[in-house]
PDB file of C-alpha atoms in Angstrom:
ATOM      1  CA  UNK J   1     -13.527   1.308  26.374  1.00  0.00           C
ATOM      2  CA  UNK J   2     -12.717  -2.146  26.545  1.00  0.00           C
ATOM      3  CA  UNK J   3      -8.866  -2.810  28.225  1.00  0.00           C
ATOM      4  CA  UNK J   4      -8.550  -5.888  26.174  1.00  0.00           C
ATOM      5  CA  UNK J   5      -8.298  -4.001  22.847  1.00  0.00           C
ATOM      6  CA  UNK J   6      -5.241  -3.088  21.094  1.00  0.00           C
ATOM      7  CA  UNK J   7      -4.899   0.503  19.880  1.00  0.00           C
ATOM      8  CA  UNK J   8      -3.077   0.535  16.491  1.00  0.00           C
ATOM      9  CA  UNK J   9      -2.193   3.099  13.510  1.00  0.00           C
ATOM     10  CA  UNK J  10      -2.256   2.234  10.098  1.00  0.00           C
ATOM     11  CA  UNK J  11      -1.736   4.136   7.029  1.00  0.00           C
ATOM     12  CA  UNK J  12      -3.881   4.400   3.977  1.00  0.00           C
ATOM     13  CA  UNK J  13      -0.846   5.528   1.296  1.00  0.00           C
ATOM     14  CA  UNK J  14      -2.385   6.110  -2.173  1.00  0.00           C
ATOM     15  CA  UNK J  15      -0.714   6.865  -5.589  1.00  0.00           C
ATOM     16  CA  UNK J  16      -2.705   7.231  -8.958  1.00  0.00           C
ATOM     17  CA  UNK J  17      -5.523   5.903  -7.508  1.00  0.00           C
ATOM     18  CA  UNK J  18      -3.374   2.992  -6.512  1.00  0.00           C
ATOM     19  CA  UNK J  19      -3.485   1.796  -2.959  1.00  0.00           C
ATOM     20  CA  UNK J  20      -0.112   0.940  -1.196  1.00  0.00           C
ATOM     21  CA  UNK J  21      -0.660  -2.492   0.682  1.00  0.00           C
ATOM     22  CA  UNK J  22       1.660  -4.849   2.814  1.00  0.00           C
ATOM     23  CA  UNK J  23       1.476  -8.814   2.582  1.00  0.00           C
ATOM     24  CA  UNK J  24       1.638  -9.770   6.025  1.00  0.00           C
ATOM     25  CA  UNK J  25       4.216 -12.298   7.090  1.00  0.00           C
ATOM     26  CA  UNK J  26       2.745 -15.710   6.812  1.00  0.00           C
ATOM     27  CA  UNK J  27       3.455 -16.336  10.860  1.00  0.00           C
ATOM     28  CA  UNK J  28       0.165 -17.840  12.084  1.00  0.00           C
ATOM     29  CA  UNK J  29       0.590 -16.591  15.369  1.00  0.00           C
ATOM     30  CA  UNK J  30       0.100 -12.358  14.088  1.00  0.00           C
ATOM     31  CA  UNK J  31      -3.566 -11.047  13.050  1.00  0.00           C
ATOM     32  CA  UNK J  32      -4.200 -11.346   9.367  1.00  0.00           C
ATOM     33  CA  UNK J  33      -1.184 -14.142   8.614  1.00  0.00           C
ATOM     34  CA  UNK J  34      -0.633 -13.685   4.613  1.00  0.00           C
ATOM     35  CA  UNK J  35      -2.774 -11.129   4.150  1.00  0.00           C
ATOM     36  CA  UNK J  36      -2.488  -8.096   2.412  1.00  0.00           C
ATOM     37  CA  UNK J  37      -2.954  -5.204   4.876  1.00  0.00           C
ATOM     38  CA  UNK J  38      -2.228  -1.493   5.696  1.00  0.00           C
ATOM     39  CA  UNK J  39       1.123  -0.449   7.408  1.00  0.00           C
ATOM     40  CA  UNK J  40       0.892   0.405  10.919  1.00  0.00           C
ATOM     41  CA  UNK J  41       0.930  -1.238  14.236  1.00  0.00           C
ATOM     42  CA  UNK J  42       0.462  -0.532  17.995  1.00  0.00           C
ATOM     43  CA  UNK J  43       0.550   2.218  19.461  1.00  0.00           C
ATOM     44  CA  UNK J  44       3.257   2.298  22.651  1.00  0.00           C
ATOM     45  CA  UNK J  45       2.263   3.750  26.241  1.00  0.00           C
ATOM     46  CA  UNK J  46       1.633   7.560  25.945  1.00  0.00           C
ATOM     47  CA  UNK J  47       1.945   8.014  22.440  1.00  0.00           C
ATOM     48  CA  UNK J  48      -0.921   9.398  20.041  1.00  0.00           C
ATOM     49  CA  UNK J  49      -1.780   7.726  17.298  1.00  0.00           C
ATOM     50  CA  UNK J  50      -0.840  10.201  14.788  1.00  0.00           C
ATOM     51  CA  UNK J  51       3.286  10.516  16.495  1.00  0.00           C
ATOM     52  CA  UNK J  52       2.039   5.670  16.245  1.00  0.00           C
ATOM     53  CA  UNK J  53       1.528   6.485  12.610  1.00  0.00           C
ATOM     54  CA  UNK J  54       4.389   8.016  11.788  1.00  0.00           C
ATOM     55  CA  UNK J  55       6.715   5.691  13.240  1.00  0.00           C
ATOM     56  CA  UNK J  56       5.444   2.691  12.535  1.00  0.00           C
ATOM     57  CA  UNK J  57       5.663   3.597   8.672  1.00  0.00           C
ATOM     58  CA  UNK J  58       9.165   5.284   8.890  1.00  0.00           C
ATOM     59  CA  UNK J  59       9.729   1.762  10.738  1.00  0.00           C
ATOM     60  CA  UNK J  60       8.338  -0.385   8.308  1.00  0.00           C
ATOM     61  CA  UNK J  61       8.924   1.122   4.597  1.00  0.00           C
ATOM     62  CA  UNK J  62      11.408   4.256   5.452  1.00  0.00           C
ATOM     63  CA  UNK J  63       8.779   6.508   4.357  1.00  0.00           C
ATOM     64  CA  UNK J  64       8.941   9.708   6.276  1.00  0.00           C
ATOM     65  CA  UNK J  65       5.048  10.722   5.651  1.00  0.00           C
ATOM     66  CA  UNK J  66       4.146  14.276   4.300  1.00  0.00           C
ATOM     67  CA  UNK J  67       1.295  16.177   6.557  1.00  0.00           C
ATOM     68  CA  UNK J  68      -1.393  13.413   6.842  1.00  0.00           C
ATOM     69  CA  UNK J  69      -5.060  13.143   7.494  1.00  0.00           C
ATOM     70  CA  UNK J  70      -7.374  11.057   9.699  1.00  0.00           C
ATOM     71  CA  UNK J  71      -9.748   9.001   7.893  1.00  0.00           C
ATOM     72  CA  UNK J  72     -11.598   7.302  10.747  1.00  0.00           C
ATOM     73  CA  UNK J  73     -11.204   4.800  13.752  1.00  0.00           C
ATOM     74  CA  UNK J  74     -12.563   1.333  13.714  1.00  0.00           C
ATOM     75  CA  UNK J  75     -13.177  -1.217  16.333  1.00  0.00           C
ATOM     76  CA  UNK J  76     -14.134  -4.481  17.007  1.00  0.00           C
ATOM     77  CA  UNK J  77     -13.962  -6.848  20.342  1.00  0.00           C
ATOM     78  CA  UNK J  78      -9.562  -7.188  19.450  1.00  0.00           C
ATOM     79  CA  UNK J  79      -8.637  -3.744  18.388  1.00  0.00           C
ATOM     80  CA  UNK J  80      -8.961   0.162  17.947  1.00  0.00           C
ATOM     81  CA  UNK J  81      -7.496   0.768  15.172  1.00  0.00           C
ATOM     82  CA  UNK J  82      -6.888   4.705  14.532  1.00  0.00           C
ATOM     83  CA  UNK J  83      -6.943   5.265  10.178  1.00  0.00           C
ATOM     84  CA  UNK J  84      -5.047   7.936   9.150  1.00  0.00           C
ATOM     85  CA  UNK J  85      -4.300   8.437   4.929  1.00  0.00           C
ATOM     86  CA  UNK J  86      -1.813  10.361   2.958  1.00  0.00           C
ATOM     87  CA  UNK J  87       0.021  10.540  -0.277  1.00  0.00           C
ATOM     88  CA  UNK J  88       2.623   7.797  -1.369  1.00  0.00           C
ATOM     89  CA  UNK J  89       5.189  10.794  -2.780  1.00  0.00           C
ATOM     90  CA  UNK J  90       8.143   8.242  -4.044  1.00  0.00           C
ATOM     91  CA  UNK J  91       8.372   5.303  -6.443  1.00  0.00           C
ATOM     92  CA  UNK J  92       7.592   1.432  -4.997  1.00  0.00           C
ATOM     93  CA  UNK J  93      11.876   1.064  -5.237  1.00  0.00           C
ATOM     94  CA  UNK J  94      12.367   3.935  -3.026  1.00  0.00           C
ATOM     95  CA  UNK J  95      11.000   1.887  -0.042  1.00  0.00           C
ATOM     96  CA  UNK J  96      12.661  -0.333   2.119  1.00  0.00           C
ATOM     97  CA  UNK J  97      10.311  -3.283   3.580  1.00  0.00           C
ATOM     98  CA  UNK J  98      11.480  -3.938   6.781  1.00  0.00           C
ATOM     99  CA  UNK J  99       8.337  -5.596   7.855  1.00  0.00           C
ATOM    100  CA  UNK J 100       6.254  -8.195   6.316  1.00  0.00           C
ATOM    101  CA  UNK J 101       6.505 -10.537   3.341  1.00  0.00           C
ATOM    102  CA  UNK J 102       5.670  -8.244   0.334  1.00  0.00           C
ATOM    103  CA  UNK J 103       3.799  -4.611  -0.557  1.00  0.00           C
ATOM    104  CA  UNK J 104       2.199  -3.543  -3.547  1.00  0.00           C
ATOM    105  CA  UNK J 105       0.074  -0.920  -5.333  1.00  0.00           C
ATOM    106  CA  UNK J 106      -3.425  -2.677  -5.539  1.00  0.00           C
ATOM    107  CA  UNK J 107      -6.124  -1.300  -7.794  1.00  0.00           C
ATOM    108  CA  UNK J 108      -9.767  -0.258  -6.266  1.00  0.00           C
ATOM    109  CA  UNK J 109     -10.452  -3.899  -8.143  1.00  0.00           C
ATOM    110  CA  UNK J 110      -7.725  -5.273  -6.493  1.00  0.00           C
ATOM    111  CA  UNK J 111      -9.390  -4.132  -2.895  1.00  0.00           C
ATOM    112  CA  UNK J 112     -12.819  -4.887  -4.031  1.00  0.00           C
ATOM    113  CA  UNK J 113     -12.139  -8.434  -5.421  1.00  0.00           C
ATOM    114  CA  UNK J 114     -10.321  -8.904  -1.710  1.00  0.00           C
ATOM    115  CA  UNK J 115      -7.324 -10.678  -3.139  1.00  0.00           C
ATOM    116  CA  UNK J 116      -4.151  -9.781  -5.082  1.00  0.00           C
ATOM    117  CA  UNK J 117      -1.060 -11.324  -6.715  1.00  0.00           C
ATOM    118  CA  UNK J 118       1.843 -11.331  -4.811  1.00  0.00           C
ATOM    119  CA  UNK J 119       5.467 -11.749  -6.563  1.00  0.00           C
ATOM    120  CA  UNK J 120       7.051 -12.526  -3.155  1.00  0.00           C
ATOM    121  CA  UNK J 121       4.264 -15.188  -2.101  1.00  0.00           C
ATOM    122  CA  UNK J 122       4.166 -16.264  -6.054  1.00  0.00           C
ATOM    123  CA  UNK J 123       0.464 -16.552  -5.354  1.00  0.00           C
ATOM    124  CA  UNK J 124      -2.764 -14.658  -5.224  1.00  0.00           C
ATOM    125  CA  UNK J 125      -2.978 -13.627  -1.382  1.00  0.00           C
ATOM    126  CA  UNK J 126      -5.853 -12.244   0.208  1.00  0.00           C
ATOM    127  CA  UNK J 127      -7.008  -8.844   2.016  1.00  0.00           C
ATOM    128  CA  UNK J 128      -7.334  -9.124   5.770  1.00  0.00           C
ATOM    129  CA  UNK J 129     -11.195  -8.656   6.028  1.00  0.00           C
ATOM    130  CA  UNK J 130     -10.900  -5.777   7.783  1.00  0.00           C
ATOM    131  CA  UNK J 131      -8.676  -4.022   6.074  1.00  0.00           C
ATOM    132  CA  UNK J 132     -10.629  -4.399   2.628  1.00  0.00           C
ATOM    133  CA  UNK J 133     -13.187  -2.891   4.705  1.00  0.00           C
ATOM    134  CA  UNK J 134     -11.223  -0.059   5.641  1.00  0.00           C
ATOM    135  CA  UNK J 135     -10.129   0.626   2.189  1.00  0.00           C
ATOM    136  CA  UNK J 136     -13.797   0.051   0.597  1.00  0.00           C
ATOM    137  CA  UNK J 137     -14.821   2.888   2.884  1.00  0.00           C
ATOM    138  CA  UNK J 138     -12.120   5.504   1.601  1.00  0.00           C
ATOM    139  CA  UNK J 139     -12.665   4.116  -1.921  1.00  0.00           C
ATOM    140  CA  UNK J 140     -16.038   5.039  -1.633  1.00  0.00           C
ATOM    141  CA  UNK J 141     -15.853   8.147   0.005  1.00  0.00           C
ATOM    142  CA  UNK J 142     -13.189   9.035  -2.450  1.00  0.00           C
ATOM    143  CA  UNK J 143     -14.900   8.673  -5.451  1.00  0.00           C
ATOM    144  CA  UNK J 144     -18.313  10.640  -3.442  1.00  0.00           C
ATOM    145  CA  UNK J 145     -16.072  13.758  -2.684  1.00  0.00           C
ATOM    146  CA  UNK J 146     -14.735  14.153  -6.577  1.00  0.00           C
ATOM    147  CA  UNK J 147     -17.969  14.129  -7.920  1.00  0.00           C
TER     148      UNK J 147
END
């Protein structure tokens, strides 16, 4: 394991085979600057990433998540980043966004195209690369384990 990386948690949250998705604050200085991306962050000193999970979306969108699954972990030379995925159970309005610069329900076209309209940025935004990733791989497997 590399020291250097960054472990994080994010949070597939799905809803009529819609995808729930933040627009990252357009701060050049974070990873992914107005992009769309999952909620989540990093995961403090002697904390698992499923007790990371959990706060960082109660943090981030007051959404206290139901009983959760992991999905996967994926790495790269930056970060670890620990995938877990569960239900969205309320409507959009019933969230609070208390961190970044929009979120939306994207379509599987939404993820595949890698870009979606944002009312907040009044502009087509993109998907952090590796988050599309991310969500083309549960898309995928998805749509493989309801056949």
């Amino acid at each position: 394991m590399n020291n250097q990386q960054v472990h994080v948690a994010v949070a597939i949250l799905y809803q009529e085979n819609k995808f729930l998705m933040q627009l990252r604050d357009n701060i050049p200085t974070i990873a992914a600057a107005g992009c769309w991306g999952l909620f989540g962050g990093h995961i403090e000193p002697g904390e698992t990433p499923d007790v990371a999970v959990k706060r960082e979306v109660l943090e981030e969108i007051c959404y206290t998540l139901p009983p959760f699954f992991e999905f996967g972990c994926y790495a790269d030379d930056a970060v670890v980043r620990h995938v877990f995925h569960a239900p969205l159970l309320v409507e959009l309005n019933q969230l609070v966004l208390n961190e970044g610069w929009d979120m939306g329900l994207l379509t599987p076209e939404d993820i595949r195209q890698g870009n979606c309209y944002s009312a907040n940025a009044g502009e087509v935004r993109p998907l952090g690369s590796m988050h599309q990733q991310i969500m083309l791989d549960f898309i995928e497997k998805s749509n493989n384990s309801n056949r």
